[in-house]
Amino acid sequence: PANDVGSDAMTVAYIGLGANLGDARQTLKDAVVCLAQQRTISILGKSSLYRTAPFEAGGDDYYNCVVKLDTTLSARELLALCQKIEHHFGRERPYRNAPRTLDLDILLFGTDSIDEPDLIVPHPRLTDRAFALVPLVEIEPALDIPARGRADAFLAAVADQRVEKVQTCQCPMQKALAAGEDADKTRCR
């Protein structure tokens, strides 16, 4: 494995975050802060926020993002931390694919392949789900998924799943510029 319990070795991991209950956008932001505050984790990157249709589930749209991090935790310790953070945000598991206040999934853990009853890495459905794959490729375009190949090679297969990048800036000037309007006419005064 990439590292052992108590090791000082760092492992790059990717965590998929999702939520569709409560203030889902704020919950994702707060969950990233929770990860960043861990002394055993350094955040290396974060994707844009995406709004996605529920996948194999009902309920409201989800908000999703992916975080790239460096950690001294083992995969099992990182899983326990993710579950602790989910619990802190009120995560309940009444049934498979139930709506959720927060979901944190280990998508990749170094180059490790792990197949245990409660921990499978790479995430077993990573290449089938646009809500995880699109933000992952955004932050790491040339990423290789262990035993599967380049992540971007799977994008065409999930192209029919609705994934919309969320505009997080509420500045009227940026919106006008994005719409192609003249910058001088939209300048903040």
PDB file of C-alpha atoms in Angstrom:
ATOM      1  CA  PRO A   1       0.000   0.000   0.000  1.00  0.00           C
ATOM      2  CA  ALA A   2       0.944   3.646  -0.435  1.00  0.00           C
ATOM      3  CA  ASN A   3       1.375   4.135   3.288  1.00  0.00           C
ATOM      4  CA  ASP A   4       0.917   2.365   6.579  1.00  0.00           C
ATOM      5  CA  VAL A   5      -0.766   3.481   9.787  1.00  0.00           C
ATOM      6  CA  GLY A   6       1.439   5.970  11.590  1.00  0.00           C
ATOM      7  CA  SER A   7       3.654   6.544   8.578  1.00  0.00           C
ATOM      8  CA  ASP A   8       5.051   9.957   7.698  1.00  0.00           C
ATOM      9  CA  ALA A   9       4.824   9.150   3.991  1.00  0.00           C
ATOM     10  CA  MET A  10       2.375  11.297   2.038  1.00  0.00           C
ATOM     11  CA  THR A  11      -0.204   9.864  -0.337  1.00  0.00           C
ATOM     12  CA  VAL A  12      -2.205  11.847  -2.879  1.00  0.00           C
ATOM     13  CA  ALA A  13      -5.896  11.028  -2.623  1.00  0.00           C
ATOM     14  CA  TYR A  14      -9.044  12.332  -4.298  1.00  0.00           C
ATOM     15  CA  ILE A  15     -12.285  12.740  -2.364  1.00  0.00           C
ATOM     16  CA  GLY A  16     -15.652  13.155  -4.064  1.00  0.00           C
ATOM     17  CA  LEU A  17     -18.107  15.320  -2.136  1.00  0.00           C
ATOM     18  CA  GLY A  18     -21.850  15.489  -2.724  1.00  0.00           C
ATOM     19  CA  ALA A  19     -25.007  16.739  -1.026  1.00  0.00           C
ATOM     20  CA  ASN A  20     -28.649  17.397  -1.878  1.00  0.00           C
ATOM     21  CA  LEU A  21     -30.334  18.143   1.451  1.00  0.00           C
ATOM     22  CA  GLY A  22     -30.324  21.417   3.363  1.00  0.00           C
ATOM     23  CA  ASP A  23     -27.926  24.122   2.203  1.00  0.00           C
ATOM     24  CA  ALA A  24     -25.930  21.683   0.087  1.00  0.00           C
ATOM     25  CA  ARG A  25     -23.606  24.275  -1.444  1.00  0.00           C
ATOM     26  CA  GLN A  26     -22.579  25.626   1.947  1.00  0.00           C
ATOM     27  CA  THR A  27     -22.241  22.128   3.369  1.00  0.00           C
ATOM     28  CA  LEU A  28     -19.726  21.213   0.663  1.00  0.00           C
ATOM     29  CA  LYS A  29     -17.711  24.376   1.353  1.00  0.00           C
ATOM     30  CA  ASP A  30     -17.738  23.635   5.084  1.00  0.00           C
ATOM     31  CA  ALA A  31     -16.735  19.994   4.523  1.00  0.00           C
ATOM     32  CA  VAL A  32     -13.710  21.091   2.470  1.00  0.00           C
ATOM     33  CA  VAL A  33     -12.733  23.383   5.358  1.00  0.00           C
ATOM     34  CA  CYS A  34     -13.088  20.431   7.771  1.00  0.00           C
ATOM     35  CA  LEU A  35     -10.716  18.383   5.614  1.00  0.00           C
ATOM     36  CA  ALA A  36      -8.268  21.293   5.321  1.00  0.00           C
ATOM     37  CA  GLN A  37      -8.166  21.738   9.108  1.00  0.00           C
ATOM     38  CA  GLN A  38      -6.821  18.224   9.676  1.00  0.00           C
ATOM     39  CA  ARG A  39      -3.118  18.237  10.538  1.00  0.00           C
ATOM     40  CA  THR A  40      -2.717  15.000   8.560  1.00  0.00           C
ATOM     41  CA  ILE A  41      -4.117  16.524   5.340  1.00  0.00           C
ATOM     42  CA  SER A  42      -2.969  19.222   2.918  1.00  0.00           C
ATOM     43  CA  ILE A  43      -5.453  20.310   0.264  1.00  0.00           C
ATOM     44  CA  LEU A  44      -3.722  20.397  -3.125  1.00  0.00           C
ATOM     45  CA  GLY A  45      -6.700  21.395  -5.257  1.00  0.00           C
ATOM     46  CA  LYS A  46     -10.478  21.644  -5.498  1.00  0.00           C
ATOM     47  CA  SER A  47     -12.686  21.401  -8.533  1.00  0.00           C
ATOM     48  CA  SER A  48     -15.460  23.781  -9.415  1.00  0.00           C
ATOM     49  CA  LEU A  49     -18.842  23.145  -7.877  1.00  0.00           C
ATOM     50  CA  TYR A  50     -21.246  21.183 -10.094  1.00  0.00           C
ATOM     51  CA  ARG A  51     -25.012  20.775 -10.010  1.00  0.00           C
ATOM     52  CA  THR A  52     -26.023  17.286 -11.082  1.00  0.00           C
ATOM     53  CA  ALA A  53     -29.129  15.214 -11.537  1.00  0.00           C
ATOM     54  CA  PRO A  54     -29.600  12.442  -8.972  1.00  0.00           C
ATOM     55  CA  PHE A  55     -27.964   9.257 -10.250  1.00  0.00           C
ATOM     56  CA  GLU A  56     -29.944   6.054  -9.692  1.00  0.00           C
ATOM     57  CA  ALA A  57     -31.911   7.955  -7.048  1.00  0.00           C
ATOM     58  CA  GLY A  58     -34.762  10.387  -6.578  1.00  0.00           C
ATOM     59  CA  GLY A  59     -34.839  13.742  -4.846  1.00  0.00           C
ATOM     60  CA  ASP A  60     -33.431  17.175  -5.512  1.00  0.00           C
ATOM     61  CA  ASP A  61     -30.381  17.884  -7.626  1.00  0.00           C
ATOM     62  CA  TYR A  62     -27.009  17.314  -6.014  1.00  0.00           C
ATOM     63  CA  TYR A  63     -24.062  19.627  -5.675  1.00  0.00           C
ATOM     64  CA  ASN A  64     -20.724  17.907  -6.190  1.00  0.00           C
ATOM     65  CA  CYS A  65     -17.015  18.651  -6.227  1.00  0.00           C
ATOM     66  CA  VAL A  66     -13.725  16.782  -5.925  1.00  0.00           C
ATOM     67  CA  VAL A  67     -10.822  17.609  -3.636  1.00  0.00           C
ATOM     68  CA  LYS A  68      -7.232  16.538  -4.265  1.00  0.00           C
ATOM     69  CA  LEU A  69      -5.265  16.124  -1.054  1.00  0.00           C
ATOM     70  CA  ASP A  70      -1.986  14.918   0.354  1.00  0.00           C
ATOM     71  CA  THR A  71      -2.263  12.855   3.534  1.00  0.00           C
ATOM     72  CA  THR A  72      -0.271  10.788   5.987  1.00  0.00           C
ATOM     73  CA  LEU A  73      -3.423   8.840   6.842  1.00  0.00           C
ATOM     74  CA  SER A  74      -3.904   5.294   5.624  1.00  0.00           C
ATOM     75  CA  ALA A  75      -6.884   4.662   3.360  1.00  0.00           C
ATOM     76  CA  ARG A  76      -8.782   3.130   6.283  1.00  0.00           C
ATOM     77  CA  GLU A  77      -8.018   6.150   8.509  1.00  0.00           C
ATOM     78  CA  LEU A  78      -9.119   8.511   5.730  1.00  0.00           C
ATOM     79  CA  LEU A  79     -12.373   6.553   5.372  1.00  0.00           C
ATOM     80  CA  ALA A  80     -12.993   6.863   9.126  1.00  0.00           C
ATOM     81  CA  LEU A  81     -12.350  10.615   8.948  1.00  0.00           C
ATOM     82  CA  CYS A  82     -14.730  11.002   5.991  1.00  0.00           C
ATOM     83  CA  GLN A  83     -17.441   9.115   7.859  1.00  0.00           C
ATOM     84  CA  LYS A  84     -16.867  11.245  10.975  1.00  0.00           C
ATOM     85  CA  ILE A  85     -17.275  14.429   8.907  1.00  0.00           C
ATOM     86  CA  GLU A  86     -20.424  13.027   7.251  1.00  0.00           C
ATOM     87  CA  HIS A  87     -21.849  12.240  10.691  1.00  0.00           C
ATOM     88  CA  HIS A  88     -20.997  15.765  11.912  1.00  0.00           C
ATOM     89  CA  PHE A  89     -23.145  17.145   9.065  1.00  0.00           C
ATOM     90  CA  GLY A  90     -26.068  14.865   9.932  1.00  0.00           C
ATOM     91  CA  ARG A  91     -25.572  12.097   7.378  1.00  0.00           C
ATOM     92  CA  GLU A  92     -28.037   9.251   7.727  1.00  0.00           C
ATOM     93  CA  ARG A  93     -28.082   6.040   5.705  1.00  0.00           C
ATOM     94  CA  PRO A  94     -31.722   4.872   5.676  1.00  0.00           C
ATOM     95  CA  TYR A  95     -31.344   3.102   2.297  1.00  0.00           C
ATOM     96  CA  ARG A  96     -29.001   2.857  -0.692  1.00  0.00           C
ATOM     97  CA  ASN A  97     -28.694   6.128  -2.668  1.00  0.00           C
ATOM     98  CA  ALA A  98     -30.901   7.995  -0.197  1.00  0.00           C
ATOM     99  CA  PRO A  99     -30.812  11.812  -0.340  1.00  0.00           C
ATOM    100  CA  ARG A 100     -28.017  13.072   1.891  1.00  0.00           C
ATOM    101  CA  THR A 101     -26.774  16.068   3.803  1.00  0.00           C
ATOM    102  CA  LEU A 102     -23.210  15.080   2.871  1.00  0.00           C
ATOM    103  CA  ASP A 103     -21.417  12.231   1.131  1.00  0.00           C
ATOM    104  CA  LEU A 104     -17.625  11.897   1.087  1.00  0.00           C
ATOM    105  CA  ASP A 105     -16.185   9.127  -1.083  1.00  0.00           C
ATOM    106  CA  ILE A 106     -12.553   8.158  -1.501  1.00  0.00           C
ATOM    107  CA  LEU A 107     -12.271   8.064  -5.282  1.00  0.00           C
ATOM    108  CA  LEU A 108      -8.539   7.311  -5.461  1.00  0.00           C
ATOM    109  CA  PHE A 109      -5.828   6.703  -2.889  1.00  0.00           C
ATOM    110  CA  GLY A 110      -2.405   6.968  -4.477  1.00  0.00           C
ATOM    111  CA  THR A 111      -1.983   4.087  -6.887  1.00  0.00           C
ATOM    112  CA  ASP A 112      -3.540   1.648  -4.436  1.00  0.00           C
ATOM    113  CA  SER A 113      -6.152  -0.904  -5.374  1.00  0.00           C
ATOM    114  CA  ILE A 114      -8.141  -1.893  -2.294  1.00  0.00           C
ATOM    115  CA  ASP A 115     -10.991  -4.412  -2.280  1.00  0.00           C
ATOM    116  CA  GLU A 116     -12.470  -4.837   1.185  1.00  0.00           C
ATOM    117  CA  PRO A 117     -16.141  -5.150   2.165  1.00  0.00           C
ATOM    118  CA  ASP A 118     -16.411  -1.514   3.280  1.00  0.00           C
ATOM    119  CA  LEU A 119     -13.600   0.087   1.256  1.00  0.00           C
ATOM    120  CA  ILE A 120     -13.051  -0.261  -2.478  1.00  0.00           C
ATOM    121  CA  VAL A 121     -10.486   1.985  -4.170  1.00  0.00           C
ATOM    122  CA  PRO A 122     -10.530   3.151  -6.898  1.00  0.00           C
ATOM    123  CA  HIS A 123     -14.196   3.853  -6.223  1.00  0.00           C
ATOM    124  CA  PRO A 124     -16.037   1.036  -8.027  1.00  0.00           C
ATOM    125  CA  ARG A 125     -18.438   3.341  -9.916  1.00  0.00           C
ATOM    126  CA  LEU A 126     -16.080   6.279 -10.523  1.00  0.00           C
ATOM    127  CA  THR A 127     -15.915   5.802 -14.294  1.00  0.00           C
ATOM    128  CA  ASP A 128     -19.721   5.424 -14.558  1.00  0.00           C
ATOM    129  CA  ARG A 129     -20.662   8.651 -12.797  1.00  0.00           C
ATOM    130  CA  ALA A 130     -20.253  12.045 -14.406  1.00  0.00           C
ATOM    131  CA  PHE A 131     -20.754  13.806 -11.058  1.00  0.00           C
ATOM    132  CA  ALA A 132     -17.437  12.337  -9.871  1.00  0.00           C
ATOM    133  CA  LEU A 133     -15.555  11.958 -13.144  1.00  0.00           C
ATOM    134  CA  VAL A 134     -16.091  15.476 -14.567  1.00  0.00           C
ATOM    135  CA  PRO A 135     -14.754  17.358 -11.501  1.00  0.00           C
ATOM    136  CA  LEU A 136     -11.920  14.828 -11.131  1.00  0.00           C
ATOM    137  CA  VAL A 137     -10.770  15.408 -14.713  1.00  0.00           C
ATOM    138  CA  GLU A 138     -11.126  19.174 -14.213  1.00  0.00           C
ATOM    139  CA  ILE A 139      -8.472  19.213 -11.489  1.00  0.00           C
ATOM    140  CA  GLU A 140      -6.289  16.439 -12.940  1.00  0.00           C
ATOM    141  CA  PRO A 141      -6.792  16.186 -16.725  1.00  0.00           C
ATOM    142  CA  ALA A 142      -4.122  13.514 -17.366  1.00  0.00           C
ATOM    143  CA  LEU A 143      -4.952  11.355 -14.335  1.00  0.00           C
ATOM    144  CA  ASP A 144      -4.578   7.584 -14.630  1.00  0.00           C
ATOM    145  CA  ILE A 145      -7.044   5.502 -12.661  1.00  0.00           C
ATOM    146  CA  PRO A 146      -5.211   2.397 -11.403  1.00  0.00           C
ATOM    147  CA  ALA A 147      -6.060  -0.701 -13.474  1.00  0.00           C
ATOM    148  CA  ARG A 148      -8.516   1.298 -15.636  1.00  0.00           C
ATOM    149  CA  GLY A 149      -6.551   3.899 -17.606  1.00  0.00           C
ATOM    150  CA  ARG A 150      -6.864   7.623 -18.187  1.00  0.00           C
ATOM    151  CA  ALA A 151      -9.837   9.217 -16.468  1.00  0.00           C
ATOM    152  CA  ASP A 152     -10.666  11.475 -19.429  1.00  0.00           C
ATOM    153  CA  ALA A 153     -11.126   8.408 -21.645  1.00  0.00           C
ATOM    154  CA  PHE A 154     -14.352   7.642 -19.738  1.00  0.00           C
ATOM    155  CA  LEU A 155     -15.980  11.069 -20.227  1.00  0.00           C
ATOM    156  CA  ALA A 156     -17.746  10.182 -23.481  1.00  0.00           C
ATOM    157  CA  ALA A 157     -19.505   7.266 -21.786  1.00  0.00           C
ATOM    158  CA  VAL A 158     -21.077   9.596 -19.178  1.00  0.00           C
ATOM    159  CA  ALA A 159     -21.813  12.518 -21.509  1.00  0.00           C
ATOM    160  CA  ASP A 160     -25.578  11.894 -21.287  1.00  0.00           C
ATOM    161  CA  GLN A 161     -25.600  12.553 -17.511  1.00  0.00           C
ATOM    162  CA  ARG A 162     -26.531  16.139 -16.594  1.00  0.00           C
ATOM    163  CA  VAL A 163     -23.599  17.964 -15.002  1.00  0.00           C
ATOM    164  CA  GLU A 164     -23.617  21.780 -14.864  1.00  0.00           C
ATOM    165  CA  LYS A 165     -20.740  23.878 -13.544  1.00  0.00           C
ATOM    166  CA  VAL A 166     -22.098  26.288 -10.924  1.00  0.00           C
ATOM    167  CA  GLN A 167     -21.175  29.944 -11.250  1.00  0.00           C
ATOM    168  CA  THR A 168     -19.999  30.853  -7.753  1.00  0.00           C
ATOM    169  CA  CYS A 169     -19.171  34.514  -8.361  1.00  0.00           C
ATOM    170  CA  GLN A 170     -22.228  36.725  -7.948  1.00  0.00           C
ATOM    171  CA  CYS A 171     -20.528  39.848  -9.309  1.00  0.00           C
ATOM    172  CA  PRO A 172     -22.763  41.511 -11.969  1.00  0.00           C
ATOM    173  CA  MET A 173     -19.671  42.590 -13.898  1.00  0.00           C
ATOM    174  CA  GLN A 174     -18.403  39.026 -14.271  1.00  0.00           C
ATOM    175  CA  LYS A 175     -21.842  37.869 -15.427  1.00  0.00           C
ATOM    176  CA  ALA A 176     -21.934  40.643 -18.047  1.00  0.00           C
ATOM    177  CA  LEU A 177     -18.430  39.818 -19.257  1.00  0.00           C
ATOM    178  CA  ALA A 178     -19.329  36.148 -19.539  1.00  0.00           C
ATOM    179  CA  ALA A 179     -22.335  37.172 -21.647  1.00  0.00           C
ATOM    180  CA  GLY A 180     -20.009  39.132 -23.973  1.00  0.00           C
ATOM    181  CA  GLU A 181     -21.087  42.628 -22.936  1.00  0.00           C
ATOM    182  CA  ASP A 182     -18.705  45.602 -23.145  1.00  0.00           C
ATOM    183  CA  ALA A 183     -16.530  45.775 -20.003  1.00  0.00           C
ATOM    184  CA  ASP A 184     -16.633  49.600 -19.903  1.00  0.00           C
ATOM    185  CA  LYS A 185     -20.425  49.614 -19.726  1.00  0.00           C
ATOM    186  CA  THR A 186     -20.523  47.034 -16.934  1.00  0.00           C
ATOM    187  CA  ARG A 187     -17.681  48.360 -14.780  1.00  0.00           C
ATOM    188  CA  CYS A 188     -18.534  48.516 -11.091  1.00  0.00           C
ATOM    189  CA  ARG A 189     -18.903  52.141  -9.990  1.00  0.00           C
TER     190      ARG A 189
END
